[in-house]
Amino acid sequence: RRGGGSHKTTALRDSIRPHTWYVAAVSCEEPIDMEWTLTFTQPDGSQLSFDLQGQRTTYTILVVLLLLLLLAHGYAHQWMWDAPGFGMTRLTSYALATVLLACSAKCVHLHLMNSNGVGSPLLDAIGELMHGAGLLLIAAVFLLVAYGWATLESTLAEPEKVAAVLALLGLSHLVFLVDDWFFLEHASANYAYESLGGIARLVVQLLAARFYLQTSLNSIRGCGDWAKRTFLVRFTAVGAAWFLLLPLTVGIAGLLDHYLRAKAVAIMRLLVDGSVLTLLVFLVNPRNSSVYFKEASLPYSDFTNYAAYDDI
């Protein structure tokens, strides 16, 4: 509507299945000069798109769960997160806190989007980046234990290999996000994991899973303590599930209708992260720590304490 022009409000309703809607305005005689407002709402009044429905509830549940886990983890370890030598406790704490902050940012963004249809793109981006950082910390926990760090040895024998795998995982996640934010054409891909960036991320995840399993099995074979070996088998099973469930979920989602895939994968990813973090807190509880873990500093954590005159 411009000046004294016409004003018309039209409501389109379709409850059969979700659609991707496009709007076009064409004039065959002269340039179009108009103002328009377009609002999409669900039957319940929410402005969340179909693929985001259910994620707000899942993020809210996950925020509560992770907060309780972090409090329980801190209480069980007497809040000694920064105690020297207890690297596994600290690393697990960092992973919990990072994923908790990521889910909190995403939760606020989705609550805002539910009411205004836009949300907070800044909080959305922060949430995705922090979630990626949290996933790297979870991967670090499993990869370090796979090498026997804090279980068989107090120091890490080959930190360069672990750092290389983590760098590759981090780079693939960053490429995945950039591709999703700036380059994904929904006319050619139903959702991000069907794009080149998404496929590359899944391939890297599978390669990291293979590396993790091979390294873990080598450590298990070299462990002479039967009780600790059994514990390492359980730890490896949880880690393998975390590495493999994302590609498996995406594969299963490919069997669903295209409009269900993004929602199914997003919710399953969150449920997997929440379940694995719950199991991880259980595995590193003080009862297990005192039996199966050694005092070990995080790799490179002692570098800043090095003094040139120590050898004099």
GROMACS .gro file of N, CA, C and O in nm, residues 168-283:
model
  464
  168LEU      N    1   4.065  -3.088   1.272
  168LEU     CA    2   3.986  -3.128   1.156
  168LEU      C    3   3.837  -3.127   1.187
  168LEU      O    4   3.755  -3.081   1.106
  169LEU      N    5   3.801  -3.175   1.306
  169LEU     CA    6   3.660  -3.171   1.347
  169LEU      C    7   3.610  -3.027   1.359
  169LEU      O    8   3.500  -2.993   1.314
  170GLY      N    9   3.693  -2.941   1.420
  170GLY     CA   10   3.654  -2.801   1.435
  170GLY      C   11   3.640  -2.730   1.302
  170GLY      O   12   3.544  -2.654   1.280
  171LEU      N   13   3.733  -2.756   1.210
  171LEU     CA   14   3.727  -2.692   1.078
  171LEU      C   15   3.604  -2.740   1.001
  171LEU      O   16   3.535  -2.658   0.936
  172SER      N   17   3.574  -2.868   1.008
  172SER     CA   18   3.458  -2.920   0.936
  172SER      C   19   3.328  -2.861   0.991
  172SER      O   20   3.235  -2.832   0.915
  173HIS      N   21   3.321  -2.841   1.123
  173HIS     CA   22   3.202  -2.782   1.182
  173HIS      C   23   3.189  -2.636   1.141
  173HIS      O   24   3.078  -2.588   1.112
  174LEU      N   25   3.299  -2.564   1.136
  174LEU     CA   26   3.296  -2.424   1.095
  174LEU      C   27   3.254  -2.411   0.949
  174LEU      O   28   3.171  -2.324   0.914
  175VAL      N   29   3.309  -2.496   0.862
  175VAL     CA   30   3.269  -2.495   0.721
  175VAL      C   31   3.121  -2.528   0.708
  175VAL      O   32   3.049  -2.467   0.628
  176PHE      N   33   3.073  -2.622   0.788
  176PHE     CA   34   2.931  -2.660   0.788
  176PHE      C   35   2.843  -2.540   0.823
  176PHE      O   36   2.742  -2.513   0.756
  177LEU      N   37   2.882  -2.464   0.927
  177LEU     CA   38   2.803  -2.349   0.968
  177LEU      C   39   2.806  -2.238   0.863
  177LEU      O   40   2.702  -2.179   0.831
  178VAL      N   41   2.924  -2.208   0.811
  178VAL     CA   42   2.936  -2.102   0.710
  178VAL      C   43   2.855  -2.138   0.586
  178VAL      O   44   2.785  -2.053   0.528
  179ASP      N   45   2.861  -2.263   0.544
  179ASP     CA   46   2.784  -2.307   0.428
  179ASP      C   47   2.635  -2.294   0.454
  179ASP      O   48   2.558  -2.250   0.367
  180ASP      N   49   2.592  -2.329   0.576
  180ASP     CA   50   2.450  -2.321   0.611
  180ASP      C   51   2.404  -2.176   0.618
  180ASP      O   52   2.294  -2.142   0.572
  181TRP      N   53   2.486  -2.088   0.673
  181TRP     CA   54   2.446  -1.948   0.692
  181TRP      C   55   2.446  -1.867   0.563
  181TRP      O   56   2.359  -1.784   0.542
  182PHE      N   57   2.543  -1.891   0.478
  182PHE     CA   58   2.565  -1.799   0.366
  182PHE      C   59   2.545  -1.860   0.227
  182PHE      O   60   2.522  -1.786   0.131
  183PHE      N   61   2.556  -1.991   0.212
  183PHE     CA   62   2.560  -2.048   0.077
  183PHE      C   63   2.452  -2.151   0.048
  183PHE      O   64   2.433  -2.187  -0.068
  184LEU      N   65   2.383  -2.201   0.149
  184LEU     CA   66   2.288  -2.309   0.126
  184LEU      C   67   2.169  -2.261   0.045
  184LEU      O   68   2.103  -2.163   0.081
  185GLU      N   69   2.142  -2.329  -0.064
  185GLU     CA   70   2.025  -2.302  -0.147
  185GLU      C   71   1.920  -2.408  -0.117
  185GLU      O   72   1.940  -2.526  -0.146
  186HIS      N   73   1.809  -2.366  -0.058
  186HIS     CA   74   1.707  -2.464  -0.020
  186HIS      C   75   1.637  -2.525  -0.140
  186HIS      O   76   1.564  -2.623  -0.127
  187ALA      N   77   1.660  -2.465  -0.257
  187ALA     CA   78   1.604  -2.527  -0.378
  187ALA      C   79   1.683  -2.651  -0.419
  187ALA      O   80   1.632  -2.737  -0.490
  188SER      N   81   1.808  -2.662  -0.371
  188SER     CA   82   1.891  -2.777  -0.410
  188SER      C   83   1.919  -2.872  -0.294
  188SER      O   84   1.970  -2.981  -0.315
  189ALA      N   85   1.888  -2.832  -0.170
  189ALA     CA   86   1.909  -2.919  -0.053
  189ALA      C   87   1.796  -2.895   0.046
  189ALA      O   88   1.757  -2.781   0.071
  190ASN      N   89   1.743  -3.004   0.102
  190ASN     CA   90   1.632  -2.991   0.196
  190ASN      C   91   1.676  -2.930   0.328
  190ASN      O   92   1.602  -2.856   0.391
  191TYR      N   93   1.798  -2.960   0.372
  191TYR     CA   94   1.852  -2.901   0.494
  191TYR      C   95   2.003  -2.914   0.491
  191TYR      O   96   2.061  -2.970   0.397
  192ALA      N   97   2.068  -2.860   0.594
  192ALA     CA   98   2.212  -2.838   0.588
  192ALA      C   99   2.293  -2.966   0.568
  192ALA      O  100   2.397  -2.963   0.501
  193TYR      N  101   2.250  -3.077   0.625
  193TYR     CA  102   2.329  -3.200   0.615
  193TYR      C  103   2.323  -3.264   0.477
  193TYR      O  104   2.394  -3.361   0.452
  194GLU      N  105   2.240  -3.212   0.388
  194GLU     CA  106   2.236  -3.261   0.251
  194GLU      C  107   2.316  -3.170   0.157
  194GLU      O  108   2.315  -3.193   0.036
  195SER      N  109   2.382  -3.069   0.211
  195SER     CA  110   2.467  -2.981   0.132
  195SER      C  111   2.610  -3.036   0.134
  195SER      O  112   2.643  -3.130   0.208
  196LEU      N  113   2.698  -2.976   0.055
  196LEU     CA  114   2.837  -3.020   0.051
  196LEU      C  115   2.903  -3.002   0.187
  196LEU      O  116   2.981  -3.088   0.232
  197GLY      N  117   2.875  -2.890   0.255
  197GLY     CA  118   2.932  -2.869   0.388
  197GLY      C  119   2.886  -2.972   0.488
  197GLY      O  120   2.964  -3.021   0.570
  198GLY      N  121   2.757  -3.009   0.481
  198GLY     CA  122   2.705  -3.110   0.572
  198GLY      C  123   2.762  -3.247   0.545
  198GLY      O  124   2.797  -3.322   0.638
  199ILE      N  125   2.774  -3.283   0.418
  199ILE     CA  126   2.832  -3.413   0.382
  199ILE      C  127   2.978  -3.421   0.425
  199ILE      O  128   3.024  -3.523   0.478
  200ALA      N  129   3.052  -3.311   0.405
  200ALA     CA  130   3.192  -3.308   0.447
  200ALA      C  131   3.204  -3.327   0.597
  200ALA      O  132   3.293  -3.398   0.646
  201ARG      N  133   3.114  -3.265   0.672
  201ARG     CA  134   3.119  -3.280   0.818
  201ARG      C  135   3.093  -3.424   0.860
  201ARG      O  136   3.159  -3.478   0.950
  202LEU      N  137   2.999  -3.489   0.795
  202LEU     CA  138   2.969  -3.629   0.828
  202LEU      C  139   3.086  -3.720   0.795
  202LEU      O  140   3.117  -3.813   0.871
  203VAL      N  141   3.153  -3.694   0.683
  203VAL     CA  142   3.269  -3.774   0.645
  203VAL      C  143   3.380  -3.759   0.749
  203VAL      O  144   3.442  -3.859   0.792
  204VAL      N  145   3.406  -3.635   0.792
  204VAL     CA  146   3.509  -3.612   0.894
  204VAL      C  147   3.471  -3.680   1.025
  204VAL      O  148   3.556  -3.739   1.093
  205GLN      N  149   3.343  -3.675   1.061
  205GLN     CA  150   3.297  -3.740   1.184
  205GLN      C  151   3.321  -3.890   1.178
  205GLN      O  152   3.365  -3.952   1.276
  206LEU      N  153   3.296  -3.951   1.063
  206LEU     CA  154   3.317  -4.095   1.048
  206LEU      C  155   3.465  -4.130   1.052
  206LEU      O  156   3.505  -4.231   1.112
  207LEU      N  157   3.549  -4.047   0.991
  207LEU     CA  158   3.693  -4.071   0.997
  207LEU      C  159   3.744  -4.058   1.140
  207LEU      O  160   3.830  -4.137   1.184
  208ALA      N  161   3.694  -3.958   1.212
  208ALA     CA  162   3.733  -3.942   1.353
  208ALA      C  163   3.686  -4.061   1.435
  208ALA      O  164   3.757  -4.106   1.527
  209ALA      N  165   3.567  -4.115   1.404
  209ALA     CA  166   3.516  -4.232   1.476
  209ALA      C  167   3.607  -4.353   1.453
  209ALA      O  168   3.637  -4.429   1.546
  210ARG      N  169   3.652  -4.370   1.328
  210ARG     CA  170   3.742  -4.482   1.298
  210ARG      C  171   3.874  -4.467   1.374
  210ARG      O  172   3.925  -4.565   1.433
  211PHE      N  173   3.929  -4.346   1.375
  211PHE     CA  174   4.053  -4.321   1.448
  211PHE      C  175   4.033  -4.347   1.597
  211PHE      O  176   4.119  -4.408   1.663
  212TYR      N  177   3.920  -4.301   1.650
  212TYR     CA  178   3.892  -4.319   1.794
  212TYR      C  179   3.882  -4.467   1.830
  212TYR      O  180   3.941  -4.511   1.930
  213LEU      N  181   3.808  -4.543   1.752
  213LEU     CA  182   3.790  -4.685   1.783
  213LEU      C  183   3.922  -4.761   1.774
  213LEU      O  184   3.952  -4.845   1.860
  214GLN      N  185   4.000  -4.732   1.670
  214GLN     CA  186   4.128  -4.801   1.655
  214GLN      C  187   4.222  -4.770   1.770
  214GLN      O  188   4.287  -4.860   1.826
  215THR      N  189   4.228  -4.644   1.810
  215THR     CA  190   4.315  -4.604   1.921
  215THR      C  191   4.267  -4.662   2.053
  215THR      O  192   4.347  -4.710   2.135
  216SER      N  193   4.135  -4.661   2.074
  216SER     CA  194   4.080  -4.715   2.199
  216SER      C  195   4.108  -4.864   2.212
  216SER      O  196   4.145  -4.914   2.320
  217LEU      N  197   4.090  -4.938   2.103
  217LEU     CA  198   4.113  -5.082   2.107
  217LEU      C  199   4.260  -5.113   2.136
  217LEU      O  200   4.291  -5.209   2.209
  218ASN      N  201   4.350  -5.033   2.082
  218ASN     CA  202   4.493  -5.053   2.112
  218ASN      C  203   4.521  -5.031   2.261
  218ASN      O  204   4.598  -5.107   2.323
  219SER      N  205   4.458  -4.929   2.320
  219SER     CA  206   4.478  -4.903   2.463
  219SER      C  207   4.418  -5.014   2.548
  219SER      O  208   4.476  -5.054   2.650
  220ILE      N  209   4.302  -5.064   2.507
  220ILE     CA  210   4.236  -5.172   2.582
  220ILE      C  211   4.322  -5.298   2.579
  220ILE      O  212   4.339  -5.366   2.682
  221ARG      N  213   4.378  -5.329   2.463
  221ARG     CA  214   4.464  -5.448   2.453
  221ARG      C  215   4.588  -5.435   2.540
  221ARG      O  216   4.641  -5.535   2.592
  222GLY      N  217   4.638  -5.313   2.556
  222GLY     CA  218   4.760  -5.293   2.633
  222GLY      C  219   4.737  -5.278   2.783
  222GLY      O  220   4.833  -5.260   2.858
  223CYS      N  221   4.612  -5.286   2.825
  223CYS     CA  222   4.580  -5.271   2.968
  223CYS      C  223   4.581  -5.408   3.034
  223CYS      O  224   4.503  -5.498   2.996
  224GLY      N  225   4.665  -5.426   3.135
  224GLY     CA  226   4.674  -5.554   3.203
  224GLY      C  227   4.577  -5.570   3.318
  224GLY      O  228   4.555  -5.681   3.367
  225ASP      N  229   4.518  -5.460   3.365
  225ASP     CA  230   4.423  -5.463   3.476
  225ASP      C  231   4.284  -5.496   3.421
  225ASP      O  232   4.227  -5.416   3.345
  226TRP      N  233   4.229  -5.611   3.459
  226TRP     CA  234   4.102  -5.654   3.403
  226TRP      C  235   3.989  -5.557   3.437
  226TRP      O  236   3.903  -5.526   3.352
  227ALA      N  237   3.983  -5.508   3.560
  227ALA     CA  238   3.876  -5.416   3.599
  227ALA      C  239   3.886  -5.285   3.520
  227ALA      O  240   3.784  -5.233   3.471
  228LYS      N  241   4.007  -5.234   3.505
  228LYS     CA  242   4.024  -5.109   3.428
  228LYS      C  243   3.994  -5.134   3.281
  228LYS      O  244   3.938  -5.047   3.213
  229ARG      N  245   4.029  -5.250   3.231
  229ARG     CA  246   3.999  -5.280   3.091
  229ARG      C  247   3.848  -5.282   3.068
  229ARG      O  248   3.800  -5.230   2.966
  230THR      N  249   3.774  -5.341   3.162
  230THR     CA  250   3.628  -5.342   3.150
  230THR      C  251   3.572  -5.200   3.150
  230THR      O  252   3.481  -5.166   3.073
  231PHE      N  253   3.628  -5.115   3.236
  231PHE     CA  254   3.586  -4.975   3.241
  231PHE      C  255   3.616  -4.905   3.109
  231PHE      O  256   3.532  -4.829   3.057
  232LEU      N  257   3.733  -4.929   3.052
  232LEU     CA  258   3.769  -4.867   2.924
  232LEU      C  259   3.678  -4.914   2.812
  232LEU      O  260   3.648  -4.837   2.719
  233VAL      N  261   3.633  -5.039   2.817
  233VAL     CA  262   3.538  -5.089   2.717
  233VAL      C  263   3.407  -5.010   2.726
  233VAL      O  264   3.349  -4.970   2.624
  234ARG      N  265   3.359  -4.986   2.849
  234ARG     CA  266   3.236  -4.907   2.866
  234ARG      C  267   3.257  -4.765   2.816
  234ARG      O  268   3.169  -4.708   2.749
  235PHE      N  269   3.369  -4.706   2.850
  235PHE     CA  270   3.399  -4.570   2.807
  235PHE      C  271   3.405  -4.563   2.654
  235PHE      O  272   3.353  -4.470   2.592
  236THR      N  273   3.467  -4.663   2.593
  236THR     CA  274   3.478  -4.667   2.448
  236THR      C  275   3.341  -4.681   2.383
  236THR      O  276   3.314  -4.620   2.278
  237ALA      N  277   3.254  -4.760   2.444
  237ALA     CA  278   3.119  -4.778   2.388
  237ALA      C  279   3.043  -4.647   2.387
  237ALA      O  280   2.974  -4.614   2.288
  238VAL      N  281   3.054  -4.570   2.495
  238VAL     CA  282   2.986  -4.440   2.500
  238VAL      C  283   3.045  -4.345   2.395
  238VAL      O  284   2.972  -4.275   2.324
  239GLY      N  285   3.177  -4.343   2.385
  239GLY     CA  286   3.240  -4.257   2.286
  239GLY      C  287   3.205  -4.296   2.143
  239GLY      O  288   3.179  -4.209   2.059
  240ALA      N  289   3.203  -4.425   2.115
  240ALA     CA  290   3.168  -4.471   1.981
  240ALA      C  291   3.025  -4.432   1.946
  240ALA      O  292   2.997  -4.392   1.832
  241ALA      N  293   2.936  -4.444   2.044
  241ALA     CA  294   2.796  -4.404   2.020
  241ALA      C  295   2.789  -4.256   1.986
  241ALA      O  296   2.717  -4.215   1.894
  242TRP      N  297   2.865  -4.174   2.058
  242TRP     CA  298   2.861  -4.029   2.032
  242TRP      C  299   2.915  -3.997   1.893
  242TRP      O  300   2.858  -3.914   1.820
  243PHE      N  301   3.024  -4.059   1.853
  243PHE     CA  302   3.082  -4.031   1.722
  243PHE      C  303   2.993  -4.080   1.608
  243PHE      O  304   2.985  -4.016   1.502
  244LEU      N  305   2.925  -4.192   1.626
  244LEU     CA  306   2.855  -4.257   1.515
  244LEU      C  307   2.707  -4.220   1.504
  244LEU      O  308   2.648  -4.235   1.396
  245LEU      N  309   2.646  -4.174   1.613
  245LEU     CA  310   2.502  -4.154   1.610
  245LEU      C  311   2.459  -4.039   1.520
  245LEU      O  312   2.350  -4.042   1.462
  246LEU      N  313   2.543  -3.935   1.505
  246LEU     CA  314   2.505  -3.826   1.415
  246LEU      C  315   2.497  -3.874   1.270
  246LEU      O  316   2.393  -3.854   1.204
  247PRO      N  317   2.602  -3.937   1.215
  247PRO     CA  318   2.588  -3.990   1.078
  247PRO      C  319   2.474  -4.091   1.064
  247PRO      O  320   2.405  -4.093   0.962
  248LEU      N  321   2.456  -4.174   1.168
  248LEU     CA  322   2.348  -4.273   1.163
  248LEU      C  323   2.212  -4.205   1.161
  248LEU      O  324   2.122  -4.244   1.085
  249THR      N  325   2.196  -4.101   1.241
  249THR     CA  326   2.070  -4.027   1.245
  249THR      C  327   2.040  -3.961   1.111
  249THR      O  328   1.926  -3.965   1.063
  250VAL      N  329   2.143  -3.901   1.052
  250VAL     CA  330   2.124  -3.838   0.920
  250VAL      C  331   2.086  -3.942   0.816
  250VAL      O  332   1.999  -3.919   0.730
  251GLY      N  333   2.148  -4.060   0.823
  251GLY     CA  334   2.115  -4.167   0.729
  251GLY      C  335   1.971  -4.213   0.745
  251GLY      O  336   1.899  -4.233   0.646
  252ILE      N  337   1.926  -4.231   0.870
  252ILE     CA  338   1.787  -4.273   0.893
  252ILE      C  339   1.691  -4.164   0.850
  252ILE      O  340   1.584  -4.192   0.794
  253ALA      N  341   1.728  -4.036   0.876
  253ALA     CA  342   1.641  -3.925   0.837
  253ALA      C  343   1.620  -3.920   0.687
  253ALA      O  344   1.517  -3.871   0.639
  254GLY      N  345   1.717  -3.971   0.610
  254GLY     CA  346   1.702  -3.974   0.465
  254GLY      C  347   1.586  -4.061   0.419
  254GLY      O  348   1.539  -4.048   0.306
  255LEU      N  349   1.537  -4.150   0.507
  255LEU     CA  350   1.423  -4.234   0.474
  255LEU      C  351   1.290  -4.164   0.500
  255LEU      O  352   1.185  -4.214   0.459
  256LEU      N  353   1.296  -4.051   0.573
  256LEU     CA  354   1.174  -3.977   0.606
  256LEU      C  355   1.137  -3.881   0.494
  256LEU      O  356   1.216  -3.853   0.404
  257ASP      N  357   1.015  -3.829   0.500
  257ASP     CA  358   0.976  -3.723   0.407
  257ASP      C  359   1.069  -3.604   0.424
  257ASP      O  360   1.115  -3.574   0.535
  258HIS      N  361   1.095  -3.533   0.315
  258HIS     CA  362   1.198  -3.429   0.316
  258HIS      C  363   1.169  -3.320   0.417
  258HIS      O  364   1.261  -3.260   0.474
  259TYR      N  365   1.041  -3.291   0.445
  259TYR     CA  366   1.008  -3.183   0.537
  259TYR      C  367   1.023  -3.224   0.684
  259TYR      O  368   1.010  -3.140   0.774
  260LEU      N  369   1.050  -3.352   0.710
  260LEU     CA  370   1.070  -3.399   0.848
  260LEU      C  371   1.217  -3.415   0.885
  260LEU      O  372   1.250  -3.429   1.002
  261ARG      N  373   1.307  -3.412   0.785
  261ARG     CA  374   1.445  -3.449   0.810
  261ARG      C  375   1.517  -3.350   0.902
  261ARG      O  376   1.586  -3.390   0.997
  262ALA      N  377   1.506  -3.220   0.876
  262ALA     CA  378   1.577  -3.120   0.956
  262ALA      C  379   1.535  -3.127   1.102
  262ALA      O  380   1.620  -3.124   1.193
  263LYS      N  381   1.404  -3.136   1.125
  263LYS     CA  382   1.354  -3.142   1.263
  263LYS      C  383   1.403  -3.269   1.333
  263LYS      O  384   1.451  -3.263   1.447
  264ALA      N  385   1.394  -3.383   1.267
  264ALA     CA  386   1.433  -3.510   1.329
  264ALA      C  387   1.581  -3.510   1.366
  264ALA      O  388   1.618  -3.550   1.476
  265VAL      N  389   1.666  -3.464   1.274
  265VAL     CA  390   1.810  -3.466   1.300
  265VAL      C  391   1.846  -3.367   1.411
  265VAL      O  392   1.927  -3.399   1.499
  266ALA      N  393   1.787  -3.248   1.410
  266ALA     CA  394   1.819  -3.147   1.512
  266ALA      C  395   1.783  -3.197   1.652
  266ALA      O  396   1.862  -3.184   1.746
  267ILE      N  397   1.664  -3.254   1.666
  267ILE     CA  398   1.620  -3.300   1.798
  267ILE      C  399   1.702  -3.420   1.843
  267ILE      O  400   1.744  -3.430   1.959
  268MET      N  401   1.729  -3.514   1.751
  268MET     CA  402   1.809  -3.630   1.787
  268MET      C  403   1.951  -3.591   1.826
  268MET      O  404   2.009  -3.648   1.919
  269ARG      N  405   2.007  -3.493   1.757
  269ARG     CA  406   2.142  -3.446   1.791
  269ARG      C  407   2.147  -3.395   1.935
  269ARG      O  408   2.240  -3.424   2.011
  270LEU      N  409   2.045  -3.319   1.974
  270LEU     CA  410   2.041  -3.266   2.109
  270LEU      C  411   2.021  -3.377   2.212
  270LEU      O  412   2.083  -3.376   2.319
  271LEU      N  413   1.936  -3.473   2.181
  271LEU     CA  414   1.912  -3.584   2.274
  271LEU      C  415   2.039  -3.668   2.290
  271LEU      O  416   2.070  -3.713   2.402
  272VAL      N  417   2.112  -3.689   2.182
  272VAL     CA  418   2.237  -3.765   2.190
  272VAL      C  419   2.338  -3.692   2.277
  272VAL      O  420   2.403  -3.752   2.366
  273ASP      N  421   2.354  -3.561   2.256
  273ASP     CA  422   2.450  -3.483   2.336
  273ASP      C  423   2.413  -3.486   2.484
  273ASP      O  424   2.499  -3.504   2.571
  274GLY      N  425   2.284  -3.468   2.514
  274GLY     CA  426   2.241  -3.471   2.653
  274GLY      C  427   2.263  -3.607   2.717
  274GLY      O  428   2.309  -3.617   2.832
  275SER      N  429   2.232  -3.714   2.645
  275SER     CA  430   2.249  -3.850   2.699
  275SER      C  431   2.396  -3.882   2.721
  275SER      O  432   2.434  -3.937   2.825
  276VAL      N  433   2.482  -3.845   2.624
  276VAL     CA  434   2.625  -3.877   2.636
  276VAL      C  435   2.688  -3.796   2.750
  276VAL      O  436   2.771  -3.849   2.825
  277LEU      N  437   2.651  -3.671   2.766
  277LEU     CA  438   2.705  -3.591   2.876
  277LEU      C  439   2.660  -3.648   3.011
  277LEU      O  440   2.736  -3.646   3.108
  278THR      N  441   2.537  -3.698   3.018
  278THR     CA  442   2.490  -3.761   3.142
  278THR      C  443   2.575  -3.884   3.174
  278THR      O  444   2.619  -3.903   3.289
  279LEU      N  445   2.599  -3.968   3.073
  279LEU     CA  446   2.683  -4.086   3.094
  279LEU      C  447   2.826  -4.048   3.127
  279LEU      O  448   2.892  -4.114   3.209
  280LEU      N  449   2.876  -3.941   3.067
  280LEU     CA  450   3.013  -3.898   3.093
  280LEU      C  451   3.030  -3.852   3.238
  280LEU      O  452   3.130  -3.884   3.303
  281VAL      N  453   2.931  -3.778   3.288
  281VAL     CA  454   2.937  -3.736   3.429
  281VAL      C  455   2.938  -3.858   3.520
  281VAL      O  456   3.010  -3.861   3.622
  282PHE      N  457   2.860  -3.960   3.485
  282PHE     CA  458   2.859  -4.082   3.565
  282PHE      C  459   2.994  -4.153   3.559
  282PHE      O  460   3.045  -4.203   3.660
  283LEU      N  461   3.053  -4.159   3.440
  283LEU     CA  462   3.179  -4.232   3.423
  283LEU      C  463   3.295  -4.166   3.497
  283LEU      O  464   3.389  -4.236   3.538
   0.00000   0.00000   0.00000
